[in-house]
PDB file of C-alpha atoms in Angstrom:
ATOM      1  CA  MET B  24     132.479  -1.326  -0.360  1.00 63.00           C
ATOM      2  CA  THR B  25     133.779  -0.069  -3.278  1.00 70.00           C
ATOM      3  CA  VAL B  26     133.735   3.628  -4.055  1.00 78.00           C
ATOM      4  CA  GLY B  27     131.319   4.479  -6.630  1.00 95.00           C
ATOM      5  CA  ALA B  28     132.631   6.697  -9.323  1.00 95.00           C
ATOM      6  CA  ILE B  29     130.247  10.102  -8.366  1.00 96.00           C
ATOM      7  CA  ASP B  30     131.574  10.324  -4.789  1.00 97.00           C
ATOM      8  CA  GLN B  31     135.354   9.054  -6.014  1.00 96.00           C
ATOM      9  CA  LEU B  32     134.673  12.292  -7.864  1.00 96.00           C
ATOM     10  CA  ILE B  33     132.838  14.234  -5.379  1.00 97.00           C
ATOM     11  CA  THR B  34     136.146  13.669  -3.107  1.00 97.00           C
ATOM     12  CA  GLU B  35     138.925  14.713  -5.370  1.00 96.00           C
ATOM     13  CA  PHE B  36     137.151  17.499  -6.109  1.00 97.00           C
ATOM     14  CA  ALA B  37     136.940  18.217  -2.274  1.00 98.00           C
ATOM     15  CA  LYS B  38     139.907  18.346  -1.611  1.00 98.00           C
ATOM     16  CA  LEU B  39     140.582  21.330  -3.720  1.00 97.00           C
ATOM     17  CA  PRO B  40     141.956  24.685  -2.049  1.00 95.00           C
ATOM     18  CA  GLY B  41     138.659  26.693  -1.995  1.00 96.00           C
ATOM     19  CA  ILE B  42     136.272  23.531  -2.922  1.00 97.00           C
ATOM     20  CA  GLY B  43     133.706  22.460  -0.368  1.00 97.00           C
ATOM     21  CA  ARG B  44     131.800  19.085  -0.186  1.00 97.00           C
ATOM     22  CA  LYS B  45     128.596  21.050  -2.268  1.00 98.00           C
ATOM     23  CA  THR B  46     130.373  23.257  -4.754  1.00 98.00           C
ATOM     24  CA  ALA B  47     132.724  19.023  -5.380  1.00 98.00           C
ATOM     25  CA  GLN B  48     128.841  17.685  -5.784  1.00 98.00           C
ATOM     26  CA  ARG B  49     127.479  20.570  -8.271  1.00 97.00           C
ATOM     27  CA  LEU B  50     131.163  20.361 -10.541  1.00 97.00           C
ATOM     28  CA  THR B  51     130.609  16.308 -10.924  1.00 96.00           C
ATOM     29  CA  TYR B  52     127.492  16.948 -11.525  1.00 97.00           C
ATOM     30  CA  HIS B  53     127.742  19.915 -13.677  1.00 96.00           C
ATOM     31  CA  LEU B  54     130.400  17.773 -15.509  1.00 95.00           C
ATOM     32  CA  LEU B  55     127.624  14.268 -16.069  1.00 95.00           C
ATOM     33  CA  GLN B  56     125.721  16.719 -17.717  1.00 96.00           C
ATOM     34  CA  HIS B  57     128.684  17.216 -20.932  1.00 94.00           C
ATOM     35  CA  THR B  58     129.127  14.615 -23.594  1.00 94.00           C
ATOM     36  CA  PRO B  59     132.140  12.037 -22.971  1.00 94.00           C
ATOM     37  CA  GLU B  60     134.469  13.997 -25.422  1.00 95.00           C
ATOM     38  CA  GLN B  61     134.093  16.869 -23.096  1.00 95.00           C
ATOM     39  CA  ALA B  62     135.047  15.142 -19.400  1.00 93.00           C
ATOM     40  CA  GLY B  63     137.714  13.477 -21.869  1.00 95.00           C
ATOM     41  CA  ARG B  64     138.952  16.266 -22.666  1.00 96.00           C
ATOM     42  CA  LEU B  65     139.482  18.259 -18.757  1.00 95.00           C
ATOM     43  CA  ALA B  66     140.930  14.682 -18.164  1.00 95.00           C
ATOM     44  CA  ALA B  67     143.271  14.731 -20.764  1.00 97.00           C
ATOM     45  CA  ALA B  68     144.470  18.978 -19.981  1.00 98.00           C
ATOM     46  CA  LEU B  69     144.936  17.660 -16.394  1.00 96.00           C
ATOM     47  CA  ALA B  70     147.115  14.602 -17.287  1.00 97.00           C
ATOM     48  CA  LEU B  71     149.401  17.368 -19.500  1.00 98.00           C
ATOM     49  CA  VAL B  72     149.915  19.772 -16.625  1.00 98.00           C
ATOM     50  CA  ALA B  73     150.746  17.083 -14.238  1.00 97.00           C
ATOM     51  CA  GLU B  74     153.087  15.415 -16.840  1.00 98.00           C
ATOM     52  CA  ARG B  75     154.651  18.717 -18.230  1.00 98.00           C
ATOM     53  CA  VAL B  76     154.576  21.405 -15.747  1.00 98.00           C
ATOM     54  CA  ARG B  77     157.486  21.391 -12.905  1.00 98.00           C
ATOM     55  CA  PRO B  78     158.881  24.246 -10.855  1.00 97.00           C
ATOM     56  CA  CYS B  79     160.896  26.598 -12.536  1.00 97.00           C
ATOM     57  CA  GLU B  80     164.908  25.353 -11.152  1.00 96.00           C
ATOM     58  CA  GLN B  81     165.748  29.175 -10.654  1.00 95.00           C
ATOM     59  CA  CYS B  82     162.522  30.808  -8.713  1.00 95.00           C
ATOM     60  CA  GLY B  83     159.892  28.265  -8.291  1.00 96.00           C
ATOM     61  CA  ASN B  84     156.934  29.342 -10.641  1.00 96.00           C
ATOM     62  CA  PRO B  85     155.498  26.541 -12.898  1.00 97.00           C
ATOM     63  CA  THR B  86     156.582  26.249 -16.487  1.00 97.00           C
ATOM     64  CA  GLU B  87     156.939  24.089 -18.976  1.00 97.00           C
ATOM     65  CA  GLU B  88     160.351  24.475 -20.402  1.00 96.00           C
ATOM     66  CA  GLN B  89     163.719  25.216 -18.100  1.00 97.00           C
ATOM     67  CA  PRO B  90     163.760  27.870 -16.767  1.00 97.00           C
ATOM     68  CA  CYS B  91     160.814  30.322 -17.246  1.00 96.00           C
ATOM     69  CA  ALA B  92     159.935  32.611 -19.838  1.00 95.00           C
ATOM     70  CA  ILE B  93     160.470  35.320 -16.776  1.00 95.00           C
ATOM     71  CA  CYS B  94     163.615  33.662 -15.953  1.00 96.00           C
ATOM     72  CA  LEU B  95     164.809  33.509 -19.517  1.00 96.00           C
ATOM     73  CA  ASP B  96     163.549  37.443 -20.251  1.00 96.00           C
ATOM     74  CA  PRO B  97     166.837  39.897 -20.494  1.00 96.00           C
ATOM     75  CA  ARG B  98     165.004  42.962 -19.888  1.00 95.00           C
ATOM     76  CA  ARG B  99     164.625  41.521 -16.501  1.00 96.00           C
ATOM     77  CA  ASP B 100     166.229  43.059 -13.656  1.00 95.00           C
ATOM     78  CA  PRO B 101     167.478  40.365 -12.065  1.00 92.00           C
ATOM     79  CA  ALA B 102     169.177  42.926  -9.156  1.00 94.00           C
ATOM     80  CA  VAL B 103     165.273  43.368  -8.150  1.00 95.00           C
ATOM     81  CA  LEU B 104     163.612  40.329  -6.615  1.00 96.00           C
ATOM     82  CA  CYS B 105     159.519  39.906  -5.822  1.00 96.00           C
ATOM     83  CA  VAL B 106     159.128  37.341  -3.567  1.00 96.00           C
ATOM     84  CA  VAL B 107     155.287  35.783  -3.359  1.00 96.00           C
ATOM     85  CA  GLU B 108     154.531  32.683  -1.319  1.00 95.00           C
ATOM     86  CA  GLU B 109     152.452  31.150  -4.714  1.00 95.00           C
ATOM     87  CA  ALA B 110     152.964  30.806  -7.649  1.00 95.00           C
ATOM     88  CA  SER B 111     149.188  32.112  -8.707  1.00 94.00           C
ATOM     89  CA  ALA B 112     151.005  35.488  -7.295  1.00 95.00           C
ATOM     90  CA  VAL B 113     153.064  36.048 -10.146  1.00 96.00           C
ATOM     91  CA  SER B 114     150.264  36.147 -12.934  1.00 94.00           C
ATOM     92  CA  VAL B 115     148.748  38.688 -10.338  1.00 94.00           C
ATOM     93  CA  VAL B 116     151.789  41.283  -9.934  1.00 95.00           C
ATOM     94  CA  GLU B 117     152.569  40.728 -13.811  1.00 93.00           C
ATOM     95  CA  ARG B 118     148.658  41.955 -14.276  1.00 93.00           C
ATOM     96  CA  ALA B 119     148.642  44.898 -11.878  1.00 93.00           C
ATOM     97  CA  THR B 120     152.350  45.904 -11.992  1.00 88.00           C
ATOM     98  CA  GLU B 121     154.756  46.953 -14.753  1.00 90.00           C
ATOM     99  CA  PHE B 122     157.027  45.311 -12.376  1.00 94.00           C
ATOM    100  CA  ARG B 123     160.086  43.969 -14.378  1.00 94.00           C
ATOM    101  CA  GLY B 124     162.524  41.752 -11.861  1.00 95.00           C
ATOM    102  CA  ARG B 125     162.231  37.857 -11.082  1.00 96.00           C
ATOM    103  CA  TYR B 126     160.268  35.977  -8.969  1.00 96.00           C
ATOM    104  CA  HIS B 127     160.802  33.648  -6.176  1.00 96.00           C
ATOM    105  CA  VAL B 128     158.229  31.478  -5.355  1.00 95.00           C
TER     106      VAL B 128
END
């Protein structure tokens, strides 16, 4: 028995952190209300991120260029290091503080 396209998308959404089966269903049915072009743009954006984004060779933060913009910034103090568990924490620290050091993800 093959899995249908809707069930397959629900299953893939449900694998994302913080997304349970009900939310995965809501997301799937929300996408079904949009045009194929809108869904195609979402699919293209996901493919582009998967193709282009890699961890920075120096700090581990996701980036399209090596090293990342933070590691390239000469105004940052390389002697001050902020160690974070997840890459999402980098943007939180950047928005919330005046931190001018470097990161290790």
